[in-house]
CSV table of C-alpha atoms (C1' of nucleotides) in Angstrom, one decimal:
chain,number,residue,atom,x,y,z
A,1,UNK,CA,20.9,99.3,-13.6
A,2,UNK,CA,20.8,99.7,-9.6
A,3,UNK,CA,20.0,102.5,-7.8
A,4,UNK,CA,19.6,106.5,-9.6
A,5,UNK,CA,23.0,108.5,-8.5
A,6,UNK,CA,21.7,110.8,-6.4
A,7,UNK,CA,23.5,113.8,-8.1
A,8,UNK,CA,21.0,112.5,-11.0
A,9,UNK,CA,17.8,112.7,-9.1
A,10,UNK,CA,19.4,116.4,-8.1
A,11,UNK,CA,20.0,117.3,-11.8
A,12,UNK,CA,16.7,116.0,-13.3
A,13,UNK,CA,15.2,119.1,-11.2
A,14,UNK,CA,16.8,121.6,-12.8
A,15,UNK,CA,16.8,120.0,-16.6
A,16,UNK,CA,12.8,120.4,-15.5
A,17,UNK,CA,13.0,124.2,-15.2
A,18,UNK,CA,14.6,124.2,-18.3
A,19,UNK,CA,12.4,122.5,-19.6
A,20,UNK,CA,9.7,124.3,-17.9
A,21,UNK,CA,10.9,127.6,-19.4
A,22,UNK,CA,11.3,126.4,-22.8
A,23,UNK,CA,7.5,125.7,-22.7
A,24,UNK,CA,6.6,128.8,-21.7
A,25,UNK,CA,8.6,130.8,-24.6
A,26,UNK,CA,7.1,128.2,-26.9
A,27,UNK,CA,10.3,126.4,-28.0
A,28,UNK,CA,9.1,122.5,-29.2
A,29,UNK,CA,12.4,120.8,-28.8
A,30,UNK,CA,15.5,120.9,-27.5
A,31,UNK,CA,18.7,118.6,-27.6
A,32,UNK,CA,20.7,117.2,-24.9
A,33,UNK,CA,23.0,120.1,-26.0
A,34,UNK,CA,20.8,122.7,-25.3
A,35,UNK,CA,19.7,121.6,-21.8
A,36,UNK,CA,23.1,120.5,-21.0
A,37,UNK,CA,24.0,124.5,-22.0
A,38,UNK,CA,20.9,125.5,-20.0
A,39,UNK,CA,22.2,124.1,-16.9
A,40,UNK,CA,26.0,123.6,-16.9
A,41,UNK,CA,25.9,120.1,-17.5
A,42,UNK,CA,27.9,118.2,-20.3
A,43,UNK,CA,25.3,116.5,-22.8
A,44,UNK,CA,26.9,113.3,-22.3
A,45,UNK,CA,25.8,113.7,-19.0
A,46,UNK,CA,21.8,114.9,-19.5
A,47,UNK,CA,21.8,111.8,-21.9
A,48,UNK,CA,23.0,109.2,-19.1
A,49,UNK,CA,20.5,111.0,-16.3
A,50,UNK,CA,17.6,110.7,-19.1
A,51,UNK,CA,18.6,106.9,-19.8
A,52,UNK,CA,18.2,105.7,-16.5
A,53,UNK,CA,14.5,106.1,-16.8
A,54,UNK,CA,14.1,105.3,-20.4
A,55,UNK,CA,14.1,106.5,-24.0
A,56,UNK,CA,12.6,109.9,-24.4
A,57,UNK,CA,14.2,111.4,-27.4
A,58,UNK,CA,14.2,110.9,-31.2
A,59,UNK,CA,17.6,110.4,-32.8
A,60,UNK,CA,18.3,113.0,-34.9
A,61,UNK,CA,15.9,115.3,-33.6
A,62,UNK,CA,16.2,116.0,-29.4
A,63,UNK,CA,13.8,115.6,-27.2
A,64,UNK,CA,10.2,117.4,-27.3
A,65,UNK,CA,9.6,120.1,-24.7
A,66,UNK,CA,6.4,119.1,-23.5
A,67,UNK,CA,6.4,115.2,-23.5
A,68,UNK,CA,10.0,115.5,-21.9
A,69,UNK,CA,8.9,118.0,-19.3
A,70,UNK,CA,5.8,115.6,-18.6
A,71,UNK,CA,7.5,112.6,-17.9
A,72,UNK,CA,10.4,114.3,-15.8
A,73,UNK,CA,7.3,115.7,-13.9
A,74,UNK,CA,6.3,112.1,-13.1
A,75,UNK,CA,9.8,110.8,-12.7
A,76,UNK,CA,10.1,113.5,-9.5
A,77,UNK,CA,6.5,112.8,-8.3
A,78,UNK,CA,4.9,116.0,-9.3
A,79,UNK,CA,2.1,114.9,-10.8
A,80,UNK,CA,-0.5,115.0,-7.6
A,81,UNK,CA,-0.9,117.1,-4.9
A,82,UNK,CA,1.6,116.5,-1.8
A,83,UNK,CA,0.1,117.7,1.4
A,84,UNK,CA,3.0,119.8,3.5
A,85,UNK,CA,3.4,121.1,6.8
A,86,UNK,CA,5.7,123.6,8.5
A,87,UNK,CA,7.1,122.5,12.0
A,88,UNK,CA,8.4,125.5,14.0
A,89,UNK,CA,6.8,129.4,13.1
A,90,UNK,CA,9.7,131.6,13.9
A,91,UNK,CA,10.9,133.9,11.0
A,92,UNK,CA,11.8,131.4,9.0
A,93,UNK,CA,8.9,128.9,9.0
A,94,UNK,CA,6.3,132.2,8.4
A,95,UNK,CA,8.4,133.2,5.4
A,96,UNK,CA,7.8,129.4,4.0
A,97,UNK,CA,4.0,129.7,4.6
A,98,UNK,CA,4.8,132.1,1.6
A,99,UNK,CA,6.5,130.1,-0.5
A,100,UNK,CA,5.0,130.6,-3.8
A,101,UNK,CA,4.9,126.7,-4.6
A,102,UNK,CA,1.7,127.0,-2.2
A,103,UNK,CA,0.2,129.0,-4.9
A,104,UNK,CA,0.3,126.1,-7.7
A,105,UNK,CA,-1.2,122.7,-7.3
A,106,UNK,CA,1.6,120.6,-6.2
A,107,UNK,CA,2.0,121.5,-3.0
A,108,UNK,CA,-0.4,122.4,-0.5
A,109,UNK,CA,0.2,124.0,3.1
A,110,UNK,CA,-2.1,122.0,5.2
A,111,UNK,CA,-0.7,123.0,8.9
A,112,UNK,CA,1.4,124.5,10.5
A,113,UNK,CA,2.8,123.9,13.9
A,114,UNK,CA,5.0,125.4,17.3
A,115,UNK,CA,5.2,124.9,20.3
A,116,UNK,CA,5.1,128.7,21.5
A,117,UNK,CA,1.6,129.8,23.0
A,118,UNK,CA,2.3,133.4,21.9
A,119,UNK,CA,2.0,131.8,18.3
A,120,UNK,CA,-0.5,129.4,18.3
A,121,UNK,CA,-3.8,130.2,17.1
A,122,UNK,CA,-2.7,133.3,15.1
A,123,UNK,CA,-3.4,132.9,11.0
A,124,UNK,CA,-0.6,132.9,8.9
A,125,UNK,CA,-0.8,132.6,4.9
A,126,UNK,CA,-3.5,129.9,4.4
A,127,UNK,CA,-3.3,128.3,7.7
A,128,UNK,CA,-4.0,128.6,11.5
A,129,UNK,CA,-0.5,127.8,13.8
A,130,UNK,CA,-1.3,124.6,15.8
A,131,UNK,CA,0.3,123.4,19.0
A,132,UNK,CA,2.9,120.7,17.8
A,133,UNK,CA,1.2,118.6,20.4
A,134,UNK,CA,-2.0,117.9,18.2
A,135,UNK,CA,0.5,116.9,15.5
A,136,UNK,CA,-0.4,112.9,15.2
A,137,UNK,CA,-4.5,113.8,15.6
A,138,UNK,CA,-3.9,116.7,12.4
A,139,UNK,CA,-1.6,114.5,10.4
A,140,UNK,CA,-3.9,111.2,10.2
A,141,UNK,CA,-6.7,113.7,9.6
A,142,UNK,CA,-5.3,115.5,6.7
A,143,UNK,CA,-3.0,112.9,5.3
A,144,UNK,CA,0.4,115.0,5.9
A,145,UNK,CA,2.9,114.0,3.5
A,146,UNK,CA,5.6,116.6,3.5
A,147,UNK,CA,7.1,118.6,6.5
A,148,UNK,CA,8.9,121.6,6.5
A,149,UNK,CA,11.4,121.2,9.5
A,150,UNK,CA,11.9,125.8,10.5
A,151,UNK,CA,12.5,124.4,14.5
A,152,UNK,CA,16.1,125.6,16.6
A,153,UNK,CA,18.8,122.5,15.7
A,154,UNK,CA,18.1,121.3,19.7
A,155,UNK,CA,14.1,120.9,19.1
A,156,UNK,CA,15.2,119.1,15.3
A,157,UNK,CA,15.4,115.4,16.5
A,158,UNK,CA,12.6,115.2,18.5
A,159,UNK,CA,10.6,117.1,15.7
A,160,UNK,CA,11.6,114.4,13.3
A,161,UNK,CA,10.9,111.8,15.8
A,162,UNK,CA,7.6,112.8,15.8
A,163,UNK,CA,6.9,113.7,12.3
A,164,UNK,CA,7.9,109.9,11.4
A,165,UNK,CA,5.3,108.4,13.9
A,166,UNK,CA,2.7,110.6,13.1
A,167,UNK,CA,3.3,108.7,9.1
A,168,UNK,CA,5.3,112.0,7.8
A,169,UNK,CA,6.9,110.8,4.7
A,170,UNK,CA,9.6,113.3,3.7
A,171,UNK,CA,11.2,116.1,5.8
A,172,UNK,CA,13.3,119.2,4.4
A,173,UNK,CA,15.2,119.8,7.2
A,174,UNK,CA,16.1,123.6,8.0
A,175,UNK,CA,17.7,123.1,11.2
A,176,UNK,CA,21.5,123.0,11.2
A,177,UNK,CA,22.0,119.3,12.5
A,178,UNK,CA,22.5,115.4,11.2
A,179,UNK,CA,19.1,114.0,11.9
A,180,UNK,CA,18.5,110.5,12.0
A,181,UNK,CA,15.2,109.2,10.7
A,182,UNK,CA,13.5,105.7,10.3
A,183,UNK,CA,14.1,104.3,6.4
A,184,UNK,CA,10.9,105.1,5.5
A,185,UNK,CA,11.2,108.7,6.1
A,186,UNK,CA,13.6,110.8,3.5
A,187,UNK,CA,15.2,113.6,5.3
A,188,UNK,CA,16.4,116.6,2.6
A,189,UNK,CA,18.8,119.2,4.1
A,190,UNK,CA,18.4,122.6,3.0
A,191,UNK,CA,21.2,124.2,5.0
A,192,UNK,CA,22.2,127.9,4.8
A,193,UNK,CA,24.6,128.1,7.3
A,194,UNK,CA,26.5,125.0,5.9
A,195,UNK,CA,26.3,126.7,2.5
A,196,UNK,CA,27.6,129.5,4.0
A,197,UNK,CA,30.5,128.0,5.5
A,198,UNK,CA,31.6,126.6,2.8
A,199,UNK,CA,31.1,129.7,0.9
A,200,UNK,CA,34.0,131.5,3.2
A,201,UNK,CA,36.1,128.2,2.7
A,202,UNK,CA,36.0,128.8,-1.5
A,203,UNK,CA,36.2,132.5,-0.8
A,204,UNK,CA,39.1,132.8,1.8
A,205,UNK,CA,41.0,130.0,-0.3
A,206,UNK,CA,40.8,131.7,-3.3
A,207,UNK,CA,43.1,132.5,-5.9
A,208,UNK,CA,43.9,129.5,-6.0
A,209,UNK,CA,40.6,128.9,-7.5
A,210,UNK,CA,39.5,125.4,-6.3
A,211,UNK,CA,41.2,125.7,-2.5
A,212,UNK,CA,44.5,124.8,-2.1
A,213,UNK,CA,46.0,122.9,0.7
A,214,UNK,CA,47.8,125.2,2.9
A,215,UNK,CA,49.8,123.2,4.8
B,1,UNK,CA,46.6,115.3,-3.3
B,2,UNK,CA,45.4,117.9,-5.6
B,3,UNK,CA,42.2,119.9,-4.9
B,4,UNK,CA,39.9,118.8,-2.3
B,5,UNK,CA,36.6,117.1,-2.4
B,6,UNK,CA,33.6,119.2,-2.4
B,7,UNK,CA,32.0,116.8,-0.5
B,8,UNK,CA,34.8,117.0,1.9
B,9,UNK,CA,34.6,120.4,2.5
B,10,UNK,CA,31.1,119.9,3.3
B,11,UNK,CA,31.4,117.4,5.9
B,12,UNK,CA,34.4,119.6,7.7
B,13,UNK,CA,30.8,121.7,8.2
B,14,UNK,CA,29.3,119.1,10.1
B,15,UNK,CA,32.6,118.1,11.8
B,16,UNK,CA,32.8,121.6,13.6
B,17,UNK,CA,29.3,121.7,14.5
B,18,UNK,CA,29.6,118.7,16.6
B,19,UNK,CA,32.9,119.9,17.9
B,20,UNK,CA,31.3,123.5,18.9
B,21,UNK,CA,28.9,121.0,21.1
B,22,UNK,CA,31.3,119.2,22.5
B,23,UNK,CA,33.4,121.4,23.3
B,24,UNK,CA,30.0,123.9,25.1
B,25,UNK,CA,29.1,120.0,27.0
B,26,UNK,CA,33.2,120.2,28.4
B,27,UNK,CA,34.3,116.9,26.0
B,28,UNK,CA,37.7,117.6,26.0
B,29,UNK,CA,38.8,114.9,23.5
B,30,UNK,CA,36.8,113.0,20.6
B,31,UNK,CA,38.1,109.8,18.6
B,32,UNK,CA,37.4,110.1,14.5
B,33,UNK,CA,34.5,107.3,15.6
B,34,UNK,CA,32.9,109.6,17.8
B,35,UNK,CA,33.0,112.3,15.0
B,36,UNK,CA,31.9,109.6,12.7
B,37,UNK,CA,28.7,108.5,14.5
B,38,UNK,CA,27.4,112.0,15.3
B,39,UNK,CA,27.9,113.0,11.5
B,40,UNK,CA,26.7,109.9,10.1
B,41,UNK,CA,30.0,109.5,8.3
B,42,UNK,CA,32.5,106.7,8.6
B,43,UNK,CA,35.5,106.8,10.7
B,44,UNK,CA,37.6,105.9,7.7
B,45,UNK,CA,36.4,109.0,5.6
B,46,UNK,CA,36.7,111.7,8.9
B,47,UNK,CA,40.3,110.7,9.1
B,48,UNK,CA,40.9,110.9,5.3
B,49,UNK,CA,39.2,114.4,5.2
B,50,UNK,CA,40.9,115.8,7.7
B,51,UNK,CA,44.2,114.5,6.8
B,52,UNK,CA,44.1,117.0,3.7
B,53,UNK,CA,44.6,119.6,5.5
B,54,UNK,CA,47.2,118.2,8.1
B,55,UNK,CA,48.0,116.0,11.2
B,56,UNK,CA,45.8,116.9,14.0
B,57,UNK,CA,44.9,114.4,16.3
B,58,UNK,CA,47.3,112.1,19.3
B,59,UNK,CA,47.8,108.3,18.0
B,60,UNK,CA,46.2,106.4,20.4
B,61,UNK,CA,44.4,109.5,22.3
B,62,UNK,CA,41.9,111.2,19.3
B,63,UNK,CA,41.7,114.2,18.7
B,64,UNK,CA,41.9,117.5,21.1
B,65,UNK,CA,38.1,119.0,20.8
B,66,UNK,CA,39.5,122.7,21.0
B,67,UNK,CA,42.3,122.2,19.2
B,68,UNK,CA,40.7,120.6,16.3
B,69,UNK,CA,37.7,123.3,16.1
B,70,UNK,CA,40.1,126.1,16.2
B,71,UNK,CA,42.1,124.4,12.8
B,72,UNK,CA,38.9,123.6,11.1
B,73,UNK,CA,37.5,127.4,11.9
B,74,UNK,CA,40.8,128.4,10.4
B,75,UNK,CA,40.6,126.1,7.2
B,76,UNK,CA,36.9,127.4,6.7
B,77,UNK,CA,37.6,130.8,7.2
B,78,UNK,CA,36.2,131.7,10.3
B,79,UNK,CA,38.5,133.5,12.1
B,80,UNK,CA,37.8,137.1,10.5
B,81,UNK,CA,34.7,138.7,10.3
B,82,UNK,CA,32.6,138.5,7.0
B,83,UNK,CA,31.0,142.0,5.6
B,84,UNK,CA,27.1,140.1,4.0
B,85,UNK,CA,24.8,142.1,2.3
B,86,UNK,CA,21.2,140.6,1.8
B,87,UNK,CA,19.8,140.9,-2.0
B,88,UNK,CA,16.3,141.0,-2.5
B,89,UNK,CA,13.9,142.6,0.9
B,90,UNK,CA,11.2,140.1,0.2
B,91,UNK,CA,10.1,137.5,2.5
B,92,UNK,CA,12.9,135.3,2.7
B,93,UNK,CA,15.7,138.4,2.8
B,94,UNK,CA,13.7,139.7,5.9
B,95,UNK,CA,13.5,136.5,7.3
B,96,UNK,CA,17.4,136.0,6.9
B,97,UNK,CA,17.8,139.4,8.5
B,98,UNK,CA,17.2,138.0,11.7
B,99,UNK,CA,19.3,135.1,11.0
B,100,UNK,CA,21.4,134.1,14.2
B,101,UNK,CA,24.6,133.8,12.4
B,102,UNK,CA,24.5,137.4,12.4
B,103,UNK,CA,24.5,137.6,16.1
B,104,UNK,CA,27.9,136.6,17.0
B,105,UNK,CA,30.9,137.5,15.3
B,106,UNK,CA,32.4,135.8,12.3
B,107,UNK,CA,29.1,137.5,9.8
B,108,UNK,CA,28.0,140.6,10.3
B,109,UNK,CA,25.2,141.9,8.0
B,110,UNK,CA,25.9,145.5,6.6
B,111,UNK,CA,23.3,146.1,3.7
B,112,UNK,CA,20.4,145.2,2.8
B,113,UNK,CA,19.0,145.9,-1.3
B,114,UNK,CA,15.7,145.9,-3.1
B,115,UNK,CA,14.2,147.8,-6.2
B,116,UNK,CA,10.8,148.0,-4.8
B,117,UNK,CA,10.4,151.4,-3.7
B,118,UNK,CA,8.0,150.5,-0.8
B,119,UNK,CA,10.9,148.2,0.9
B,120,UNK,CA,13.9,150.6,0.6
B,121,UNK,CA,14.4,152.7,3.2
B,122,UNK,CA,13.0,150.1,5.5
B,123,UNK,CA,15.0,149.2,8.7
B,124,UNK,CA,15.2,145.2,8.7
B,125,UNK,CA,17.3,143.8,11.2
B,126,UNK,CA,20.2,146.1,11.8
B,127,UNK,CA,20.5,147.8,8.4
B,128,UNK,CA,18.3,150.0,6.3
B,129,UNK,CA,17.2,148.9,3.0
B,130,UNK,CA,19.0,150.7,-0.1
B,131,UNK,CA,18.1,151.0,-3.8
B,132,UNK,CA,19.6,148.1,-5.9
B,133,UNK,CA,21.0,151.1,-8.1
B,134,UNK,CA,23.4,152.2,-5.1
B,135,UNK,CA,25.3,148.7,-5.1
B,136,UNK,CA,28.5,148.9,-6.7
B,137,UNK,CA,29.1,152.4,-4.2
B,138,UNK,CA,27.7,150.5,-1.0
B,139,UNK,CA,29.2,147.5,-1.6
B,140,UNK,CA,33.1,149.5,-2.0
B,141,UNK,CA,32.3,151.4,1.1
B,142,UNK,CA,31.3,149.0,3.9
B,143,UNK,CA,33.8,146.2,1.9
B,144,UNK,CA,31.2,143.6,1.5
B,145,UNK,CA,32.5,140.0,1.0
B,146,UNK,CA,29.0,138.1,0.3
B,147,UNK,CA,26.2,138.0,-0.3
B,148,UNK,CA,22.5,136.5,0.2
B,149,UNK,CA,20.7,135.9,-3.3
B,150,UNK,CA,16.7,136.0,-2.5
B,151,UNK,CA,15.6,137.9,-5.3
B,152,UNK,CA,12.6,136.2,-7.9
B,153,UNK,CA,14.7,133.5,-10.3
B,154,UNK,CA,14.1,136.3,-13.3
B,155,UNK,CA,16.1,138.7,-11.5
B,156,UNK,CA,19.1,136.1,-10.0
B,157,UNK,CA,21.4,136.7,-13.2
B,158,UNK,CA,21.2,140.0,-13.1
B,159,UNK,CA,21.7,140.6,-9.9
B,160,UNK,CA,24.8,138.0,-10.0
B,161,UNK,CA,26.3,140.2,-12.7
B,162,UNK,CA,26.3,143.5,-10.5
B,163,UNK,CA,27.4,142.0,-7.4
B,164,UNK,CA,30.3,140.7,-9.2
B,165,UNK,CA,31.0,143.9,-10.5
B,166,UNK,CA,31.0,145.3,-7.2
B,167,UNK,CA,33.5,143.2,-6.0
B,168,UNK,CA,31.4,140.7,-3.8
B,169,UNK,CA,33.2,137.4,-3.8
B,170,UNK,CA,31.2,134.9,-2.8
B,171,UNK,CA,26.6,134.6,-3.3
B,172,UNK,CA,24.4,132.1,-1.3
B,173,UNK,CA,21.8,132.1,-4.1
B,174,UNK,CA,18.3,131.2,-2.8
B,175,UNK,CA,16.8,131.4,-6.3
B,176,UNK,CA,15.9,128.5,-7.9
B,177,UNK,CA,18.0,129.0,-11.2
B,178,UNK,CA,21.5,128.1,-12.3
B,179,UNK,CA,23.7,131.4,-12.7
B,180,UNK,CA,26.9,132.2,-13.9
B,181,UNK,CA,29.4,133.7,-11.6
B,182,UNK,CA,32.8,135.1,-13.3
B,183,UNK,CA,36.3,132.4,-12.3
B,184,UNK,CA,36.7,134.1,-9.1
B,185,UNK,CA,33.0,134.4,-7.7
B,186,UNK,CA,31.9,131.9,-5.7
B,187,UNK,CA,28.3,130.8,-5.8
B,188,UNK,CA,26.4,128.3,-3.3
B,189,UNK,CA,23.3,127.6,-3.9
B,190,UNK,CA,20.5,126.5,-0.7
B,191,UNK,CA,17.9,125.3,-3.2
B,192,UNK,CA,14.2,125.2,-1.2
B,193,UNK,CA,12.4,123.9,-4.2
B,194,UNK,CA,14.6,121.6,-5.6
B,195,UNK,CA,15.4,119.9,-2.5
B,196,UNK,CA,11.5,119.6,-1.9
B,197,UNK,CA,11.1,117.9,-5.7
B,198,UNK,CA,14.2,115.8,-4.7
B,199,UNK,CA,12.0,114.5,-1.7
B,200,UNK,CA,8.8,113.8,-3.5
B,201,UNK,CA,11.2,111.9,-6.0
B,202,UNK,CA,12.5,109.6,-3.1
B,203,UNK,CA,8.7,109.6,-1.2
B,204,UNK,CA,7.2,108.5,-3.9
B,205,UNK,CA,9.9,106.2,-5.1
B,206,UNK,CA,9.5,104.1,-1.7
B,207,UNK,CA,8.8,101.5,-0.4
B,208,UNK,CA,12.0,100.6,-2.7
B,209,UNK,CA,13.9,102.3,-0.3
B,210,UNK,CA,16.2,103.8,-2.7
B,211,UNK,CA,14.1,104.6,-5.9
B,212,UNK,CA,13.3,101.6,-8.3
B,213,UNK,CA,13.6,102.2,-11.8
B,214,UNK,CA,9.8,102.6,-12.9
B,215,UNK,CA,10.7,101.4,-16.8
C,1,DT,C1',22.8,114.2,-41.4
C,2,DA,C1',22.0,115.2,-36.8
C,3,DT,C1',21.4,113.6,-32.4
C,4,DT,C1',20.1,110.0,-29.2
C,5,DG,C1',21.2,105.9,-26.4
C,6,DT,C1',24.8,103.1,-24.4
C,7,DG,C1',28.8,99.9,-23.4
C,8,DA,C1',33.5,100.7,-22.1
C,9,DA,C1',37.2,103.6,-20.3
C,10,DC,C1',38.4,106.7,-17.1
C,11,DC,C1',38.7,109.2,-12.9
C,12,DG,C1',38.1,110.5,-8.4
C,13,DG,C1',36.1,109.7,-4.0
C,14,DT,C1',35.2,106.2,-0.5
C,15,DT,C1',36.6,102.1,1.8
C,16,DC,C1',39.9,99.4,3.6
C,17,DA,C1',43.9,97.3,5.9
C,18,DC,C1',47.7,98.2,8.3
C,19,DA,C1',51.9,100.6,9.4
C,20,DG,C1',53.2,104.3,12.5
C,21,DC,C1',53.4,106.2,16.8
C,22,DG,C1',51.9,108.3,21.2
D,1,DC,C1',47.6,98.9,23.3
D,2,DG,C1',44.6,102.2,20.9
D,3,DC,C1',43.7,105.3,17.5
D,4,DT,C1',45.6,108.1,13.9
D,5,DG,C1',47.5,108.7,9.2
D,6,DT,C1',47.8,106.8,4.6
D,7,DG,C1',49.0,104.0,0.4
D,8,DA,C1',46.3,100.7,-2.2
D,9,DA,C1',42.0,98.5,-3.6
D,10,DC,C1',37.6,99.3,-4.8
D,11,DC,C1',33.5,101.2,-6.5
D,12,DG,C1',30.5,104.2,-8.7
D,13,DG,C1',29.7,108.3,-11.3
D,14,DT,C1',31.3,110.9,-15.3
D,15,DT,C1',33.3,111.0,-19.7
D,16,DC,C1',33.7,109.3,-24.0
D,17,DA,C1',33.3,107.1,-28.6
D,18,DC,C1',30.4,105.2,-31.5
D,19,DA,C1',26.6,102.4,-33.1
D,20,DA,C1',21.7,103.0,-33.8
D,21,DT,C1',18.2,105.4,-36.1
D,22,DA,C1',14.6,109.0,-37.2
DNA sequence: TATTGTGAACCGGTTCACAGCG
DNA sequence: CGCTGTGAACCGGTTCACAATA
């Protein structure tokens, strides 16, 4: 009932690279215990993700690799192309024009974008840099979905501003900052220097294995 | 009581990245509201987290913007410098060479591995790439405390395994698997690809806003 | 018999209201 | 008087036990 946990939606990724491996070395089925093993989850658990979006298994038997990998892969959305672009191609937004995900079908790198002269025009992986400027005009024109937000944290909220008028739909933000976005726009953080930190909070705080108060 | 939210120690994060602005735009005091509204947290939950770790703020007045930043870069563990080592030369572990952090003081980057022959011996960043093999004697050496994970998900386990045995205590893993770290080795993981498949979920979920049950 | 699917219990994090105090 | 600090209420996600069933 109600809305999907969003520690579900989180964990239905990873029971799909299981899943995703399994096919590949030819296993047929698997039960809740095995992908529950396969990604540190209890089974209890992979059952009550899996019921939210109906009945997938046979009693008795576990679930079937391939019909449960196929409808996991429509459950997240993966079953048609989504059209991304990268906003800001410093280091890290040319690394992303990499990203071997641009290699399958899902996703497809259809711009990229900076505001730096000295960048724009030159050819990197599949696409030519653009000037952020022409971002409505190239977004309308090849039906952006996706951005991939690689801009300095003070150029973030404008970026975002931006991205959601020119009909962006989803933004995996890069840039160390809380941005705000109109509902219709899902923002994802992928944050390495907030993983980082937190890294040297478990690290520092350890023995005491799960960071104890120290008064 | 007891051990401390995960998700509050993520927030702390956020906390002293607005406080480092304030404090750079001469704000010399900030109520848990003001916190609240540039985090996108309540006011409620930014006096609860930071009332694990102690009393820090003036009833009546907020809290002291300098004063606060300096405990939370103490409860994180940001007053002593933090020996990284990158993992895995490919495009991301370049790219993360040149990361920022590594600029100013509290991470300093002092190794850099591969196994690809034509990467090691490379000079990346500030360091010169090194064999894989020469790990566990690096890593004792120049005392290295983390460590960046970017090597292909086949390799991640392994690679988890050795740096553990060389001491490293806490991985930013960038590979898209779930590994196993022993008790006292941290592991963070800044997932690229599941956050994307988390945003097509929600994309393609709207306009119900929050992600409908399809049935 | 083995394993799923699920209502109920449990637990822990978030929200709240207000007492405490500068 | 304003804002923090916090015990209690609330809520939602996780755990559990077991009924359903291939």
């Amino acid at each position: 009932m109600s809305a999907i946990p969003a520690a579900t939606v989180g964990r239905l990724v990873t029971y799909l690279r299981v899943l995703t491996e399994l096919e590949q070395e030819g296993v047929r089925s698997a039960s809740s215990d095995d992908l529950g093993a396969a990604t540190r989850v209890s089974a209890f658990q992979v059952r009550k993700d899996l019921a939210y979006f109906g009945r997938f298994g046979t009693r008795g038997a576990g679930y079937t690799v391939a019909t449960l990998r196929r409808e996991l892969r429509r459950i997240l959305g993966l079953t048609r192309p989504w059209h991304v672009a990268i906003v800001g191609m410093g280091r890290l937004g040319q690394a992303l024009a990499d990203y071997p995900a641009f290699d399958r079908q899902e996703f497809r790198l259809v711009a990229a974008f900076d505001v730096d002269p000295a960048v724009i025009g030159r050819r990197i992986g599949a696409v030519q840099v653009e000037s952020l400027a022409s971002l409505a005009e190239v977004a309308a024109e090849r039906a952006i979905d996706l951005a991939f937000l690689t801009v300095p944290a003070a150029a973030a909220q404008g970026a975002v501003d931006a991205l959601a008028a020119a009909g962006v739909r989803g933004i995996l933000n890069f840039a160390p900052v809380v941005v705000t976005a109109p509902e219709n726009v899902r923002v994802e953080a992928v944050d390495l220097s907030a993983g980082l930190q937190r890294l040297t909070y478990y690290v520092q705080a350890e023995p005491a294995t799960v960071g104890e108060v120290t008064g």
